[in-house]
PDB file of C-alpha atoms in Angstrom:
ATOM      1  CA  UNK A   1     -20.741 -31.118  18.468  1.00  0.00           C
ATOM      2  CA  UNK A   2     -23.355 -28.854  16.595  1.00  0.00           C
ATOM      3  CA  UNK A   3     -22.802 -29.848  12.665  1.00  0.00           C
ATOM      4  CA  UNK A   4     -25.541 -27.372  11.914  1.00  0.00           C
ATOM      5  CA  UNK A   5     -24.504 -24.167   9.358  1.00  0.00           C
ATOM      6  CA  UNK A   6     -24.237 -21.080  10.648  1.00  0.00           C
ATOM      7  CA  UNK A   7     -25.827 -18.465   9.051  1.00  0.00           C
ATOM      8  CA  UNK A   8     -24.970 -14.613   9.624  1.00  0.00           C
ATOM      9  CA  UNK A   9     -27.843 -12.221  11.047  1.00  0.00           C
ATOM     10  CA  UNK A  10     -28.144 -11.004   7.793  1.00  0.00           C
ATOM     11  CA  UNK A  11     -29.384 -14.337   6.613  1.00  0.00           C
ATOM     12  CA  UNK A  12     -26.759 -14.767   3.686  1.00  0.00           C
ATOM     13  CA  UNK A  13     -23.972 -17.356   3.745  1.00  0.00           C
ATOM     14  CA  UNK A  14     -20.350 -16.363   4.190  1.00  0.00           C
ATOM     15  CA  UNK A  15     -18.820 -15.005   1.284  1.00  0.00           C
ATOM     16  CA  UNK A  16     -16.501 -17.136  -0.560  1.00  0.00           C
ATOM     17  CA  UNK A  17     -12.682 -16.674   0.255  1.00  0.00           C
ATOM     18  CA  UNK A  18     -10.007 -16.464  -2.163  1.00  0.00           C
ATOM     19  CA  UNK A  19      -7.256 -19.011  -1.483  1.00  0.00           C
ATOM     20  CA  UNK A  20      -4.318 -18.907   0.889  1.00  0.00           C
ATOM     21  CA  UNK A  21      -1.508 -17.992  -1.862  1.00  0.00           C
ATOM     22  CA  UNK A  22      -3.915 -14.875  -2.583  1.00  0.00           C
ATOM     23  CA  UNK A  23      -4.880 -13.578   1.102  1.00  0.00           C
ATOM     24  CA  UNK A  24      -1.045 -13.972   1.622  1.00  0.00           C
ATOM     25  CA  UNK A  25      -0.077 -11.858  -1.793  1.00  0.00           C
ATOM     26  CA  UNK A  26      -2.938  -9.306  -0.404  1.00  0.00           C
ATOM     27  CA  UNK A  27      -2.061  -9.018   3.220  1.00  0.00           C
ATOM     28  CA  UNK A  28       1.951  -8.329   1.472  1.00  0.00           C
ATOM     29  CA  UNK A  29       0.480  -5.709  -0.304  1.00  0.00           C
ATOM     30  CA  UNK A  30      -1.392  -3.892   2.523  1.00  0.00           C
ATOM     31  CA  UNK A  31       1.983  -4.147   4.786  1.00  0.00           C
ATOM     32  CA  UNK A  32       3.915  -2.788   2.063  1.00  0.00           C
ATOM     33  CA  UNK A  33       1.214   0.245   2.171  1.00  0.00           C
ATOM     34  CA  UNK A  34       1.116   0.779   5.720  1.00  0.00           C
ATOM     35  CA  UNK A  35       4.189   3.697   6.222  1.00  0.00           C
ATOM     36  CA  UNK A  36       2.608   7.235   5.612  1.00  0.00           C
ATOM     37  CA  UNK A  37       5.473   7.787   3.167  1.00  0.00           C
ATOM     38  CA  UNK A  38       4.635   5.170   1.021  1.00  0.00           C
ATOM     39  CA  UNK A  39       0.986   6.167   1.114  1.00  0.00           C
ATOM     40  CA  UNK A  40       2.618   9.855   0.120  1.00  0.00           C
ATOM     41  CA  UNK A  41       4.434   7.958  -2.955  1.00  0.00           C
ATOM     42  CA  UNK A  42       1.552   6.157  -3.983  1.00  0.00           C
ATOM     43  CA  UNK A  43      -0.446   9.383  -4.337  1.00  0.00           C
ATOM     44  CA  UNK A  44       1.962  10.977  -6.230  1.00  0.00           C
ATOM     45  CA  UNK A  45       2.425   8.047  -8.457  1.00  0.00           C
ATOM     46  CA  UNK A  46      -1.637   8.059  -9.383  1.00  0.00           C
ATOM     47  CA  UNK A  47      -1.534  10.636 -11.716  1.00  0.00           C
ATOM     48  CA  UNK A  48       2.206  10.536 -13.621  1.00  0.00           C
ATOM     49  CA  UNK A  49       5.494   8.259 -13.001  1.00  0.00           C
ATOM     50  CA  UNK A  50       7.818  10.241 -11.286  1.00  0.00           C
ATOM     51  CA  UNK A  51      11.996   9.772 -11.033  1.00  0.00           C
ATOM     52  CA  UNK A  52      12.974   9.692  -7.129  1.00  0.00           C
ATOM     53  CA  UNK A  53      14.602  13.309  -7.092  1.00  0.00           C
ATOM     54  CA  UNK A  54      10.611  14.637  -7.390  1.00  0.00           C
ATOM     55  CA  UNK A  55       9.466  12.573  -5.058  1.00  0.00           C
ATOM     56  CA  UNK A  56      12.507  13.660  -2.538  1.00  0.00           C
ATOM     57  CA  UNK A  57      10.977  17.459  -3.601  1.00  0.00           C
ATOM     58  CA  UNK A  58       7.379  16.558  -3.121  1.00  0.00           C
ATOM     59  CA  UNK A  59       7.524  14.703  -0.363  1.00  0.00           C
ATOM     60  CA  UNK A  60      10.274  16.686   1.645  1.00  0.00           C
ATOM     61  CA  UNK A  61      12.091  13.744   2.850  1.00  0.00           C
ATOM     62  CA  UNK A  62      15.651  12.362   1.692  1.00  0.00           C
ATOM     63  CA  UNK A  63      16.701  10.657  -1.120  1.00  0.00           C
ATOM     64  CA  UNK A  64      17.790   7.484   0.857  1.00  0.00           C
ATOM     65  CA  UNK A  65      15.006   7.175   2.658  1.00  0.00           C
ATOM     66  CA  UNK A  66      12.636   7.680  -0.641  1.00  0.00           C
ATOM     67  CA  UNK A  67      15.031   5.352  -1.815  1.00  0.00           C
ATOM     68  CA  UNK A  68      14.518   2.765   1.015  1.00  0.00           C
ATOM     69  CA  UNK A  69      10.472   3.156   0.547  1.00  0.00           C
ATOM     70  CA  UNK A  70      10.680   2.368  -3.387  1.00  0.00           C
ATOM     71  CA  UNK A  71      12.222  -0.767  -2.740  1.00  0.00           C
ATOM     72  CA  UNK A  72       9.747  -2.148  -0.246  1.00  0.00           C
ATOM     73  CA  UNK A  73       7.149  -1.040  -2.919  1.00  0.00           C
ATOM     74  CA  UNK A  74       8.948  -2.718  -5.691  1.00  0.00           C
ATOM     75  CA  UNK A  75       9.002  -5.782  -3.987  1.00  0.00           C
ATOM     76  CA  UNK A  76       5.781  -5.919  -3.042  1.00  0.00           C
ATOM     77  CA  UNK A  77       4.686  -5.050  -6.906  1.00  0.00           C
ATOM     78  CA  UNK A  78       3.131  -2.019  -6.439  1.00  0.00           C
ATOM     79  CA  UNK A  79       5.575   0.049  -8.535  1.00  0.00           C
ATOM     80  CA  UNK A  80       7.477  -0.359 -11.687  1.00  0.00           C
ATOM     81  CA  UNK A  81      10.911   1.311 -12.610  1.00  0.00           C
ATOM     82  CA  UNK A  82      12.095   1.983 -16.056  1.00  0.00           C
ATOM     83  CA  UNK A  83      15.280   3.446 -16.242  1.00  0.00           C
ATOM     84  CA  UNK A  84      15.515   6.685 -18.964  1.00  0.00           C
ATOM     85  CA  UNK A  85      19.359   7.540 -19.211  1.00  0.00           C
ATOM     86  CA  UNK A  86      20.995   8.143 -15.560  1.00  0.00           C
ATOM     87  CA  UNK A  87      17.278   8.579 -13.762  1.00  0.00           C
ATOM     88  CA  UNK A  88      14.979   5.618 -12.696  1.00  0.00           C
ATOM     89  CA  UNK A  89      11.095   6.433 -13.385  1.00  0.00           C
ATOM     90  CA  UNK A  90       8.903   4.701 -11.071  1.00  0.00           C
ATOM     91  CA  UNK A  91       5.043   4.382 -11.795  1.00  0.00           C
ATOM     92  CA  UNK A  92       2.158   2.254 -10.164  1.00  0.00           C
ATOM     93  CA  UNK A  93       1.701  -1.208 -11.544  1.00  0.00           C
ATOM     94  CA  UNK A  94      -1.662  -0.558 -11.770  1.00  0.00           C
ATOM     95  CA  UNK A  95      -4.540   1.845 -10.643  1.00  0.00           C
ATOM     96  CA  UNK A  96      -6.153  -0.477  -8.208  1.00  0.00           C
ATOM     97  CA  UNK A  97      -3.577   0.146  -5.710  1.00  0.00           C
ATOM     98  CA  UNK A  98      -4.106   3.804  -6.078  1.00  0.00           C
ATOM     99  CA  UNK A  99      -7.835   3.393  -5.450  1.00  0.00           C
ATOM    100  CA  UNK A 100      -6.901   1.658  -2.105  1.00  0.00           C
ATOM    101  CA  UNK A 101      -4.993   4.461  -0.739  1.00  0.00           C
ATOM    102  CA  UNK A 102      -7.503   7.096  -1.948  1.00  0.00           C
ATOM    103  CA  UNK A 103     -10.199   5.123  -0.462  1.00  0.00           C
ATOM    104  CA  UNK A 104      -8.150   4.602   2.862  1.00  0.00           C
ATOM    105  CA  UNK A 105      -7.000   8.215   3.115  1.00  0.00           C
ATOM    106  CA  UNK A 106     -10.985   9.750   2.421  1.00  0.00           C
ATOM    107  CA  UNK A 107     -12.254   7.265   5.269  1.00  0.00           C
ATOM    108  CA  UNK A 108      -9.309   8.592   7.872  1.00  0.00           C
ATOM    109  CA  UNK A 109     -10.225  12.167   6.738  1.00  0.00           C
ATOM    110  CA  UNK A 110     -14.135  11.185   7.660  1.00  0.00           C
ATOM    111  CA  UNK A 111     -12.516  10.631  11.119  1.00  0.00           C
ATOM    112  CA  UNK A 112     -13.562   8.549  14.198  1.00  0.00           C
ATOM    113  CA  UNK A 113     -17.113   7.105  13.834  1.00  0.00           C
ATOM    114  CA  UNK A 114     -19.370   6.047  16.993  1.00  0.00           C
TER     115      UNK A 114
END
């Protein structure tokens, strides 16, 4: 059995990992970002919190299916509702899940790469 260390090409040692709880809370966070329409909400979330019926108008899908995507957000804790009288106002818990879709959607726009 080799005991030596590996070190990468680049002559650096691995980069320390975060523990188990946290890759786990991470790796929930990216699943709960992975349908397009969530992406869509997310984006329209970066700027202003938004009640569902103008999401359902900017996003041209239906209510229950906006719906359906809010609550996988929610539970992952990348959005926040208040309710304000009869409407629910969701916003982004914070902007560092808005700079992962940006940066996610400007690297698929750059397209394929050799």
């Amino acid at each position: 059995m080799d005991t030596t260390e590996h070190v990468p090409s680049g002559g650096a040692p691995p980069a320390a990992l975060p523990g188990k709880d946290t890759l786990s809370a991470a790796g929930e966070i990216l699943r709960a970002l992975a349908a397009p329409v969530r992406i869509a909400i997310v984006l329209q979330l970066r700027d202003a919190e938004r009640c569902v019926h103008e999401l359902v108008e900017a996003l041209g899908v239906t209510q229950p299916l906006i719906s359906q995507h809010l609550r996988v957000l929610k539970a992952a804790g990348v959005v926040r509702g208040e309710r304000n009288g009869r409407e629910v106002f969701y916003r982004l818990v914070d902007d560092h899940l808005a700079h992962i879709v940006i940066d996610a959607v400007a690297h698929a726009e750059e397209g394929p790469r050799p």
